[in-house]
Amino acid sequence: MNICVIGTGYVGLVTGTCFAEFGLNVTGVDNDERKIALLQKGISPIFEPGLEEMIKKNLREGRLVFSTEIEKAVEKSLVIFIAVGTPPRKDGSVDMTYIDEVAQKIGENLNGYKVIATKSTVPVGTGERIRKVIYQYSKGKKVHFDVISNPEFLREGSAIEDFMRPNRVIVGANSDQAIAIMKDLYSPLYLIETPFIVTNVETAEMIKYASNAFLATKISFINEIANICEKVGADVNVVAKGMGLDQRIGSKFLHAGPGYGGSCFPKDTLGIVKIAAKQGYRFEIVRSVIKVNEKQKERMVEKIKSAMGNLKGKTIAVLGLSFKPNTDDLREAPSLTIISALQRLGVKIRAYDPQAMEAAQKIIKNIEYGKDPYDVARGCDALVIITEWNQFRNLDLKRLKSIMRNPVFLDLRNIYEPARMREMGFKYFSVGR
Ligand code: NAD
């Protein structure tokens, strides 16, 4: 089967490459010529564990090609995945420009029955919007097509594993033919008994927003519990463990920290609030979740301030810039807000991240980058862990302490034991403990 994936970003590139791995013939399409030129050479423009090897293998075996020519890709494909970005506008509503552009191109180049599957996270009602645009631009051709919703739940950093072994596959479709084709596409997942939910388009679109809003709620909830723990002398890590063992609650997404970031939670929480507001409904819980998350980042700056006193002229070593480990993605990363606030207070920042430093250079100025954690820690007045990359979990603490000017250690991800850190002579601060 020939398929194409339009948009070769974090989602589209993983989707296309994994479908090629399933044995399908895939064209990855993007209008970013630089990205496509890299991909044609087998170079991944993003860091995602295992992805580049899989791209190279499937290019070599001839199942995966990359192109900027959307027209040809649409013409030869039975299934067209839309995986372009849906960024937030200034007011929080979803920017549909890229989706509309792609729908128009699909309409113009429709040459036979096709399934158009939306992987991008889109407001409820987008399936119908895409259908109308395609219909408008394919008018006169009298070609039959189906628009379905197939939201993606992969996590950056473990995207391939998540795509290959998802918790569930959601297909929102109103046509038996389209459903049968999707089942065929995903047949390798049937073999490993992945649950499939087949529903209507609107419900599928809603499942994605509801899932992300709920996960963001868990994070803001535990962050508020952490803030209370600090006041009453409780330990949020143990509280989370005690809560999480209750199967009705579950242990995931109960890690206190500097607030959620990334390309999904911030935009999708804003998005669902807007979607609800458009229908005259005020989504109170998620509005609070967003507010708590913004405040949590500010609280981290306050925490650093109160640990260090006057910040002017001080040097802080920052470990971790990406919004989470195992990705180079900096979109809405808490590090960006925290570093900018510290810089405004007169702090000099030195930073190290295993993958995100190149991307960071384009976004924030006046950071001195180091080659490893010790390189940035040398002579600093405090060290702050913002992203919990594995390599930060086992730092040589003796060495660190000997090279820092002041042994102030702010662990915003709670990866070290407070008692041990104090024993080692650090002034140690974490979140909710
Ligand atoms: P991204 O910005 O990394 O990738 C989008 C790609 O689309 C870019 O490469 C861009 O050049 C391309 N594009 C834009 N307009 C185009 C056009 N007209 N023709 C061809 N290509 C075009 O975004 P992403 O993180 O992959 O997210 C894509 C969608 O998937 C979003 O709706 C997002 O909410 C959703 N999603 C993301 C994740 C994630 O972890 N990143 C997870 C699940 C769902």
Tab-separated table of C-alpha atoms and ligand atoms in Angstrom:
chain	number	residue	atom	x	y	z
A	1	MET	CA	0.000	0.000	0.000
A	2	ASN	CA	1.264	3.505	-0.817
A	3	ILE	CA	0.732	6.114	1.838
A	4	CYS	CA	2.081	9.575	2.502
A	5	VAL	CA	2.587	11.625	5.617
A	6	ILE	CA	2.406	15.379	5.173
A	7	GLY	CA	4.574	17.176	7.713
A	8	THR	CA	7.809	15.476	8.749
A	9	GLY	CA	8.147	16.955	12.244
A	10	TYR	CA	8.245	15.072	15.527
A	11	VAL	CA	4.984	13.247	14.780
A	12	GLY	CA	5.000	12.919	10.988
A	13	LEU	CA	8.564	11.678	10.757
A	14	VAL	CA	8.066	8.999	13.395
A	15	THR	CA	4.695	7.980	11.916
A	16	GLY	CA	6.031	7.695	8.370
A	17	THR	CA	9.188	5.866	9.366
A	18	CYS	CA	7.321	3.396	11.570
A	19	PHE	CA	4.759	2.661	8.847
A	20	ALA	CA	7.667	1.991	6.461
A	21	GLU	CA	9.043	-0.361	9.112
A	22	PHE	CA	5.620	-2.106	9.048
A	23	GLY	CA	6.281	-2.755	5.339
A	24	LEU	CA	4.262	0.012	3.669
A	25	ASN	CA	5.573	2.308	0.942
A	26	VAL	CA	5.744	5.730	2.519
A	27	THR	CA	6.416	9.207	1.176
A	28	GLY	CA	7.266	11.773	3.831
A	29	VAL	CA	6.343	15.234	2.571
A	30	ASP	CA	7.321	18.611	3.959
A	31	ASN	CA	7.467	22.133	2.563
A	32	ASP	CA	10.676	22.756	4.489
A	33	GLU	CA	13.311	22.096	1.815
A	34	ARG	CA	16.159	21.994	4.323
A	35	LYS	CA	14.445	19.226	6.301
A	36	ILE	CA	13.721	17.164	3.204
A	37	ALA	CA	17.284	17.560	1.896
A	38	LEU	CA	18.625	16.219	5.218
A	39	LEU	CA	16.117	13.381	5.304
A	40	GLN	CA	16.934	12.326	1.742
A	41	LYS	CA	20.496	11.838	2.964
A	42	GLY	CA	19.268	9.794	5.913
A	43	ILE	CA	19.926	12.537	8.458
A	44	SER	CA	17.216	13.179	11.029
A	45	PRO	CA	16.578	16.897	11.616
A	46	ILE	CA	15.425	16.087	15.152
A	47	PHE	CA	16.895	14.046	17.966
A	48	GLU	CA	14.719	11.060	18.796
A	49	PRO	CA	16.349	7.852	20.070
A	50	GLY	CA	16.548	5.175	17.360
A	51	LEU	CA	14.885	7.294	14.671
A	52	GLU	CA	17.832	8.067	12.424
A	53	GLU	CA	18.860	4.407	12.218
A	54	MET	CA	15.306	3.432	11.280
A	55	ILE	CA	15.112	6.184	8.635
A	56	LYS	CA	18.392	5.023	7.095
A	57	LYS	CA	17.300	1.386	7.053
A	58	ASN	CA	13.973	2.085	5.367
A	59	LEU	CA	15.524	4.491	2.847
A	60	ARG	CA	18.040	1.807	1.970
A	61	GLU	CA	15.361	-0.847	1.620
A	62	GLY	CA	13.343	1.470	-0.625
A	63	ARG	CA	10.127	1.709	1.412
A	64	LEU	CA	10.650	5.286	2.559
A	65	VAL	CA	11.189	8.365	0.402
A	66	PHE	CA	11.091	12.067	1.208
A	67	SER	CA	9.835	14.812	-1.032
A	68	THR	CA	8.660	18.416	-1.135
A	69	GLU	CA	6.189	17.548	-3.917
A	70	ILE	CA	2.891	17.166	-2.154
A	71	GLU	CA	1.045	16.880	-5.484
A	72	LYS	CA	2.769	13.674	-6.578
A	73	ALA	CA	2.624	12.173	-3.092
A	74	VAL	CA	-1.136	12.750	-2.890
A	75	GLU	CA	-1.734	11.308	-6.347
A	76	LYS	CA	0.007	8.020	-5.645
A	77	SER	CA	-1.239	7.432	-2.073
A	78	LEU	CA	-4.321	5.608	-0.875
A	79	VAL	CA	-3.951	7.005	2.640
A	80	ILE	CA	-2.771	10.540	3.366
A	81	PHE	CA	-1.807	11.391	6.918
A	82	ILE	CA	-1.855	15.030	7.908
A	83	ALA	CA	0.795	15.685	10.575
A	84	VAL	CA	1.477	19.399	10.206
A	85	GLY	CA	1.723	21.700	13.203
A	86	THR	CA	-1.309	23.227	14.908
A	87	PRO	CA	0.392	25.924	17.012
A	88	PRO	CA	-1.493	28.214	19.348
A	89	ARG	CA	-2.371	31.727	18.244
A	90	LYS	CA	-1.734	34.611	20.647
A	91	ASP	CA	-5.228	34.217	22.132
A	92	GLY	CA	-4.722	30.474	22.746
A	93	SER	CA	-6.950	29.328	19.899
A	94	VAL	CA	-5.555	26.822	17.406
A	95	ASP	CA	-3.870	28.138	14.271
A	96	MET	CA	-5.401	26.124	11.424
A	97	THR	CA	-3.379	27.706	8.602
A	98	TYR	CA	-1.221	24.651	7.891
A	99	ILE	CA	-4.137	22.231	8.065
A	100	ASP	CA	-6.137	24.369	5.601
A	101	GLU	CA	-3.172	24.685	3.215
A	102	VAL	CA	-2.707	20.935	3.144
A	103	ALA	CA	-6.434	20.221	2.739
A	104	GLN	CA	-6.504	22.549	-0.275
A	105	LYS	CA	-3.526	20.766	-1.873
A	106	ILE	CA	-5.148	17.389	-1.285
A	107	GLY	CA	-8.364	18.622	-2.904
A	108	GLU	CA	-6.533	19.991	-5.921
A	109	ASN	CA	-4.660	16.744	-6.488
A	110	LEU	CA	-7.334	14.182	-5.693
A	111	ASN	CA	-7.361	11.556	-8.450
A	112	GLY	CA	-9.258	8.636	-6.932
A	113	TYR	CA	-10.638	7.299	-3.646
A	114	LYS	CA	-8.435	8.222	-0.693
A	115	VAL	CA	-8.532	8.188	3.077
A	116	ILE	CA	-7.345	11.448	4.628
A	117	ALA	CA	-6.323	10.767	8.230
A	118	THR	CA	-5.652	13.623	10.635
A	119	LYS	CA	-2.784	12.868	13.040
A	120	SER	CA	-2.312	16.482	14.070
A	121	THR	CA	-4.123	17.503	17.246
A	122	VAL	CA	-7.058	19.525	15.972
A	123	PRO	CA	-10.181	21.096	17.471
A	124	VAL	CA	-13.389	19.126	17.390
A	125	GLY	CA	-15.046	19.792	14.056
A	126	THR	CA	-11.809	19.872	12.049
A	127	GLY	CA	-12.624	16.614	10.249
A	128	GLU	CA	-15.687	18.305	8.798
A	129	ARG	CA	-13.678	21.452	8.013
A	130	ILE	CA	-11.052	19.422	6.107
A	131	ARG	CA	-13.805	17.554	4.250
A	132	LYS	CA	-15.355	20.827	3.097
A	133	VAL	CA	-12.028	22.290	1.906
A	134	ILE	CA	-11.119	19.115	0.002
A	135	TYR	CA	-14.601	19.007	-1.511
A	136	GLN	CA	-14.367	22.648	-2.570
A	137	TYR	CA	-10.998	22.187	-4.287
A	138	SER	CA	-11.795	18.845	-5.868
A	139	LYS	CA	-15.177	19.952	-7.170
A	140	GLY	CA	-15.985	18.775	-10.611
A	141	LYS	CA	-13.777	15.689	-10.281
A	142	LYS	CA	-16.591	13.769	-8.550
A	143	VAL	CA	-14.030	11.732	-6.597
A	144	HIS	CA	-15.035	9.915	-3.449
A	145	PHE	CA	-12.892	10.370	-0.303
A	146	ASP	CA	-13.125	9.913	3.472
A	147	VAL	CA	-11.729	12.193	6.156
A	148	ILE	CA	-10.985	10.414	9.412
A	149	SER	CA	-9.347	11.253	12.728
A	150	ASN	CA	-6.414	9.161	13.965
A	151	PRO	CA	-4.905	11.163	16.837
A	152	GLU	CA	-1.354	10.430	17.910
A	153	PHE	CA	-0.289	9.795	21.513
A	154	LEU	CA	3.440	9.231	21.134
A	155	ARG	CA	5.806	10.854	23.613
A	156	GLU	CA	8.931	12.551	22.390
A	157	GLY	CA	11.953	10.694	23.724
A	158	SER	CA	10.260	7.301	23.403
A	159	ALA	CA	8.298	7.982	20.241
A	160	ILE	CA	9.227	4.853	18.300
A	161	GLU	CA	8.360	2.505	21.147
A	162	ASP	CA	5.104	4.418	21.708
A	163	PHE	CA	4.178	4.162	18.036
A	164	MET	CA	5.093	0.486	17.771
A	165	ARG	CA	3.452	-0.489	21.080
A	166	PRO	CA	0.742	2.056	21.785
A	167	ASN	CA	-1.710	1.767	24.670
A	168	ARG	CA	-4.494	2.178	22.111
A	169	VAL	CA	-5.240	3.263	18.562
A	170	ILE	CA	-8.124	5.652	18.064
A	171	VAL	CA	-9.895	5.791	14.718
A	172	GLY	CA	-12.689	8.286	14.256
A	173	ALA	CA	-14.482	7.527	11.004
A	174	ASN	CA	-17.935	7.398	9.523
A	175	SER	CA	-17.111	5.024	6.662
A	176	ASP	CA	-16.680	1.247	6.762
A	177	GLN	CA	-14.277	1.378	3.841
A	178	ALA	CA	-11.990	3.852	5.647
A	179	ILE	CA	-12.139	1.830	8.876
A	180	ALA	CA	-11.177	-1.354	7.009
A	181	ILE	CA	-8.213	0.399	5.392
A	182	MET	CA	-7.019	1.769	8.740
A	183	LYS	CA	-7.249	-1.684	10.310
A	184	ASP	CA	-5.179	-3.010	7.444
A	185	LEU	CA	-2.567	-0.272	7.937
A	186	TYR	CA	-2.282	-1.008	11.613
A	187	SER	CA	-2.452	-4.796	11.236
A	188	PRO	CA	0.969	-5.360	12.912
A	189	LEU	CA	-0.535	-3.780	16.037
A	190	TYR	CA	-3.547	-6.081	15.850
A	191	LEU	CA	-1.149	-8.989	16.191
A	192	ILE	CA	0.073	-7.663	19.539
A	193	GLU	CA	-3.555	-7.126	20.650
A	194	THR	CA	-3.458	-3.343	20.822
A	195	PRO	CA	-6.902	-2.045	21.817
A	196	PHE	CA	-8.626	-0.216	18.957
A	197	ILE	CA	-11.374	2.289	19.557
A	198	VAL	CA	-13.434	3.000	16.495
A	199	THR	CA	-15.763	5.910	16.955
A	200	ASN	CA	-17.031	8.980	15.155
A	201	VAL	CA	-14.675	11.758	14.075
A	202	GLU	CA	-15.744	14.262	16.736
A	203	THR	CA	-15.272	11.753	19.567
A	204	ALA	CA	-11.794	10.804	18.342
A	205	GLU	CA	-10.790	14.460	18.171
A	206	MET	CA	-12.101	14.972	21.703
A	207	ILE	CA	-10.259	11.918	23.098
A	208	LYS	CA	-6.938	13.526	22.225
A	209	TYR	CA	-7.679	16.851	23.932
A	210	ALA	CA	-9.280	15.205	26.942
A	211	SER	CA	-6.248	12.928	27.391
A	212	ASN	CA	-3.712	15.742	27.250
A	213	ALA	CA	-5.799	18.030	29.456
A	214	PHE	CA	-6.104	15.236	32.024
A	215	LEU	CA	-2.361	14.495	32.065
A	216	ALA	CA	-1.609	18.207	32.451
A	217	THR	CA	-4.123	18.256	35.311
A	218	LYS	CA	-2.238	15.468	37.086
A	219	ILE	CA	0.994	17.464	36.808
A	220	SER	CA	-0.493	20.721	38.085
A	221	PHE	CA	-2.256	18.798	40.841
A	222	ILE	CA	0.920	17.198	42.161
A	223	ASN	CA	2.765	20.513	41.842
A	224	GLU	CA	0.187	22.139	44.094
A	225	ILE	CA	0.445	19.229	46.529
A	226	ALA	CA	4.238	19.779	46.462
A	227	ASN	CA	3.795	23.444	47.311
A	228	ILE	CA	1.633	22.503	50.291
A	229	CYS	CA	4.103	19.750	51.309
A	230	GLU	CA	6.835	22.383	51.571
A	231	LYS	CA	4.727	24.298	54.053
A	232	VAL	CA	3.652	21.359	56.214
A	233	GLY	CA	6.891	19.375	56.200
A	234	ALA	CA	5.691	16.465	54.050
A	235	ASP	CA	7.628	14.789	51.230
A	236	VAL	CA	5.817	14.978	47.882
A	237	ASN	CA	7.744	12.056	46.383
A	238	VAL	CA	6.432	9.758	49.091
A	239	VAL	CA	2.960	11.318	48.881
A	240	ALA	CA	2.936	10.644	45.121
A	241	LYS	CA	4.083	7.078	45.679
A	242	GLY	CA	1.398	6.538	48.294
A	243	MET	CA	-1.243	7.980	46.000
A	244	GLY	CA	-0.002	6.271	42.847
A	245	LEU	CA	-0.227	2.760	44.285
A	246	ASP	CA	-3.987	3.254	44.300
A	247	GLN	CA	-4.893	1.840	40.898
A	248	ARG	CA	-7.684	4.355	40.509
A	249	ILE	CA	-5.016	7.064	40.556
A	250	GLY	CA	-1.923	5.460	38.975
A	251	SER	CA	1.672	6.520	39.520
A	252	LYS	CA	2.371	8.200	36.156
A	253	PHE	CA	2.475	11.965	35.783
A	254	LEU	CA	2.706	12.530	39.513
A	255	HIS	CA	6.215	13.962	39.548
A	256	ALA	CA	6.484	17.373	41.125
A	257	GLY	CA	8.721	19.771	39.259
A	258	PRO	CA	9.032	23.095	37.472
A	259	GLY	CA	5.771	22.718	35.528
A	260	TYR	CA	4.925	21.044	32.231
A	261	GLY	CA	6.221	22.272	28.877
A	262	GLY	CA	6.585	20.887	25.382
A	263	SER	CA	4.715	21.301	22.172
A	264	CYS	CA	1.515	19.628	23.378
A	265	PHE	CA	0.308	20.237	26.947
A	266	PRO	CA	0.602	24.038	26.963
A	267	LYS	CA	-1.089	24.416	23.599
A	268	ASP	CA	-3.681	21.673	24.040
A	269	THR	CA	-4.823	22.905	27.456
A	270	LEU	CA	-5.263	26.399	26.005
A	271	GLY	CA	-6.906	24.815	22.970
A	272	ILE	CA	-9.556	22.886	24.889
A	273	VAL	CA	-10.389	25.939	27.002
A	274	LYS	CA	-10.959	27.867	23.759
A	275	ILE	CA	-12.930	25.051	22.150
A	276	ALA	CA	-15.202	24.950	25.210
A	277	ALA	CA	-15.498	28.750	25.364
A	278	LYS	CA	-16.580	28.837	21.743
A	279	GLN	CA	-19.550	26.716	22.808
A	280	GLY	CA	-20.256	29.004	25.761
A	281	TYR	CA	-18.705	26.637	28.309
A	282	ARG	CA	-16.111	27.733	30.873
A	283	PHE	CA	-13.689	24.853	31.477
A	284	GLU	CA	-12.842	25.729	35.084
A	285	ILE	CA	-10.493	22.861	35.932
A	286	VAL	CA	-8.234	23.277	32.930
A	287	ARG	CA	-8.187	27.060	33.321
A	288	SER	CA	-6.780	26.491	36.807
A	289	VAL	CA	-4.331	23.874	35.538
A	290	ILE	CA	-2.875	26.438	33.131
A	291	LYS	CA	-2.656	29.112	35.842
A	292	VAL	CA	-0.980	26.736	38.301
A	293	ASN	CA	1.551	25.752	35.649
A	294	GLU	CA	2.482	29.355	34.910
A	295	LYS	CA	2.852	30.065	38.628
A	296	GLN	CA	4.956	26.953	39.151
A	297	LYS	CA	7.642	28.293	36.823
A	298	GLU	CA	7.611	31.609	38.724
A	299	ARG	CA	7.863	29.686	41.987
A	300	MET	CA	11.049	28.036	40.746
A	301	VAL	CA	12.620	31.458	40.228
A	302	GLU	CA	11.494	32.455	43.743
A	303	LYS	CA	12.995	29.241	45.087
A	304	ILE	CA	16.332	30.014	43.469
A	305	LYS	CA	16.184	33.582	44.770
A	306	SER	CA	15.500	32.530	48.329
A	307	ALA	CA	18.243	29.881	48.189
A	308	MET	CA	20.843	32.354	46.975
A	309	GLY	CA	19.841	35.768	48.281
A	310	ASN	CA	20.802	38.646	46.011
A	311	LEU	CA	21.197	37.294	42.497
A	312	LYS	CA	22.887	40.211	40.805
A	313	GLY	CA	26.274	39.269	39.386
A	314	LYS	CA	25.957	35.609	40.410
A	315	THR	CA	26.655	32.703	38.072
A	316	ILE	CA	24.260	29.776	37.865
A	317	ALA	CA	24.983	26.462	36.156
A	318	VAL	CA	21.875	25.029	34.496
A	319	LEU	CA	21.693	21.324	33.704
A	320	GLY	CA	19.015	20.419	31.160
A	321	LEU	CA	17.262	22.713	28.701
A	322	SER	CA	14.906	20.509	26.656
A	323	PHE	CA	11.354	20.301	27.987
A	324	LYS	CA	12.021	16.703	28.976
A	325	PRO	CA	14.841	14.179	28.656
A	326	ASN	CA	15.708	12.361	25.414
A	327	THR	CA	14.586	15.108	23.077
A	328	ASP	CA	16.066	18.288	21.663
A	329	ASP	CA	12.625	19.928	21.688
A	330	LEU	CA	12.593	23.260	23.511
A	331	ARG	CA	9.049	24.320	22.761
A	332	GLU	CA	7.553	25.859	25.926
A	333	ALA	CA	10.361	24.329	28.008
A	334	PRO	CA	10.298	25.582	31.626
A	335	SER	CA	14.062	26.225	31.234
A	336	LEU	CA	13.329	29.102	28.836
A	337	THR	CA	11.071	30.950	31.287
A	338	ILE	CA	13.312	30.292	34.272
A	339	ILE	CA	16.541	31.299	32.510
A	340	SER	CA	15.035	34.505	31.069
A	341	ALA	CA	13.731	35.503	34.514
A	342	LEU	CA	17.138	34.846	36.095
A	343	GLN	CA	18.902	36.834	33.392
A	344	ARG	CA	16.574	39.767	34.052
A	345	LEU	CA	17.679	39.580	37.696
A	346	GLY	CA	21.311	39.972	36.659
A	347	VAL	CA	22.381	36.322	36.750
A	348	LYS	CA	25.003	34.953	34.401
A	349	ILE	CA	23.902	31.584	32.999
A	350	ARG	CA	26.094	28.680	32.039
A	351	ALA	CA	24.242	25.702	30.647
A	352	TYR	CA	24.695	22.158	29.500
A	353	ASP	CA	22.193	19.872	27.759
A	354	PRO	CA	23.070	16.608	25.996
A	355	GLN	CA	20.996	17.466	22.877
A	356	ALA	CA	19.281	20.845	23.025
A	357	MET	CA	22.147	23.355	23.113
A	358	GLU	CA	22.200	23.984	19.372
A	359	ALA	CA	18.461	24.692	19.322
A	360	ALA	CA	18.755	26.825	22.471
A	361	GLN	CA	21.323	29.109	20.863
A	362	LYS	CA	18.698	30.210	18.378
A	363	ILE	CA	16.169	31.022	21.115
A	364	ILE	CA	17.953	32.532	24.126
A	365	LYS	CA	20.932	34.803	24.044
A	366	ASN	CA	23.797	35.347	26.483
A	367	ILE	CA	24.219	31.801	27.694
A	368	GLU	CA	27.654	30.296	27.983
A	369	TYR	CA	27.517	26.619	27.036
A	370	GLY	CA	29.753	23.945	28.478
A	371	LYS	CA	30.860	20.520	27.319
A	372	ASP	CA	29.580	18.609	30.340
A	373	PRO	CA	28.024	19.221	33.787
A	374	TYR	CA	31.397	19.802	35.464
A	375	ASP	CA	32.493	22.272	32.839
A	376	VAL	CA	29.495	24.521	33.613
A	377	ALA	CA	29.592	23.955	37.367
A	378	ARG	CA	33.179	25.149	37.776
A	379	GLY	CA	33.200	28.350	39.850
A	380	CYS	CA	29.407	28.754	39.847
A	381	ASP	CA	27.367	30.109	42.753
A	382	ALA	CA	24.621	27.515	42.348
A	383	LEU	CA	23.667	24.575	40.187
A	384	VAL	CA	20.095	24.048	38.984
A	385	ILE	CA	18.824	20.808	37.440
A	386	ILE	CA	15.876	21.697	35.221
A	387	THR	CA	15.603	18.576	33.021
A	388	GLU	CA	16.222	15.091	34.422
A	389	TRP	CA	18.446	13.573	31.721
A	390	ASN	CA	19.739	10.195	32.921
A	391	GLN	CA	23.319	11.425	32.920
A	392	PHE	CA	22.399	13.980	35.625
A	393	ARG	CA	21.141	11.269	37.973
A	394	ASN	CA	24.563	10.010	38.913
A	395	LEU	CA	26.784	13.067	39.068
A	396	ASP	CA	30.125	12.858	40.841
A	397	LEU	CA	28.969	14.938	43.799
A	398	LYS	CA	32.357	15.150	45.476
A	399	ARG	CA	33.897	16.522	42.325
A	400	LEU	CA	31.012	18.945	41.848
A	401	LYS	CA	31.270	20.273	45.353
A	402	SER	CA	34.994	20.804	44.995
A	403	ILE	CA	34.654	22.892	41.820
A	404	MET	CA	31.577	25.002	42.663
A	405	ARG	CA	32.187	28.375	44.309
A	406	ASN	CA	29.156	27.850	46.535
A	407	PRO	CA	27.628	24.410	47.024
A	408	VAL	CA	24.021	25.505	46.412
A	409	PHE	CA	22.208	22.695	44.616
A	410	LEU	CA	18.662	23.207	43.302
A	411	ASP	CA	17.162	19.978	42.090
A	412	LEU	CA	13.912	20.955	40.367
A	413	ARG	CA	13.214	17.307	39.438
A	414	ASN	CA	13.720	15.680	42.852
A	415	ILE	CA	16.279	13.197	41.606
A	416	TYR	CA	18.630	13.326	44.606
A	417	GLU	CA	18.078	12.347	48.222
A	418	PRO	CA	17.880	15.438	50.463
A	419	ALA	CA	19.554	13.784	53.474
A	420	ARG	CA	22.505	12.523	51.442
A	421	MET	CA	22.966	15.876	49.707
A	422	ARG	CA	23.088	17.661	53.056
A	423	GLU	CA	25.521	15.092	54.414
A	424	MET	CA	27.775	15.818	51.463
A	425	GLY	CA	27.727	19.466	52.447
A	426	PHE	CA	25.413	20.869	49.800
A	427	LYS	CA	22.801	23.480	50.500
A	428	TYR	CA	20.167	21.358	48.802
A	429	PHE	CA	16.696	22.434	47.657
A	430	SER	CA	14.123	20.409	45.757
A	431	VAL	CA	10.395	20.622	45.064
A	432	GLY	CA	7.885	19.670	47.746
A	433	ARG	CA	10.296	17.931	50.098
B	1	NAD	P1	6.408	19.964	14.051
B	1	NAD	O1	6.358	21.441	14.039
B	1	NAD	O2	7.608	19.255	14.567
B	1	NAD	O3	6.163	19.416	12.552
B	1	NAD	C1	5.236	19.942	11.661
B	1	NAD	C2	5.832	19.828	10.260
B	1	NAD	O4	4.839	20.205	9.289
B	1	NAD	C3	7.022	20.756	10.024
B	1	NAD	O5	8.131	19.999	9.568
B	1	NAD	C4	6.520	21.729	8.966
B	1	NAD	O6	7.539	22.166	8.087
B	1	NAD	C5	5.487	20.879	8.244
B	1	NAD	N1	4.503	21.653	7.469
B	1	NAD	C6	3.807	22.766	7.841
B	1	NAD	N2	3.007	23.170	6.846
B	1	NAD	C7	3.190	22.305	5.827
B	1	NAD	C8	2.640	22.203	4.514
B	1	NAD	N3	1.729	23.077	4.066
B	1	NAD	N4	3.049	21.187	3.724
B	1	NAD	C9	3.971	20.307	4.170
B	1	NAD	N5	4.519	20.353	5.393
B	1	NAD	C10	4.141	21.341	6.212
B	1	NAD	O7	5.116	19.504	14.840
B	1	NAD	P2	4.875	18.126	15.658
B	1	NAD	O8	5.425	18.232	17.022
B	1	NAD	O9	5.257	16.975	14.786
B	1	NAD	O10	3.297	18.166	15.792
B	1	NAD	C11	2.441	17.961	14.691
B	1	NAD	C12	1.025	17.758	15.200
B	1	NAD	O11	0.963	16.573	15.999
B	1	NAD	C13	0.521	18.877	16.107
B	1	NAD	O12	-0.845	19.052	15.877
B	1	NAD	C14	0.755	18.328	17.501
B	1	NAD	O13	-0.128	18.872	18.439
B	1	NAD	C15	0.470	16.856	17.294
B	1	NAD	N6	1.137	15.975	18.259
B	1	NAD	C16	2.422	16.215	18.637
B	1	NAD	C17	3.060	15.345	19.511
B	1	NAD	C18	4.486	15.584	19.928
B	1	NAD	O14	4.933	14.937	20.883
B	1	NAD	N7	5.209	16.474	19.297
B	1	NAD	C19	2.371	14.227	20.010
B	1	NAD	C20	1.081	13.994	19.590
B	1	NAD	C21	0.464	14.882	18.714
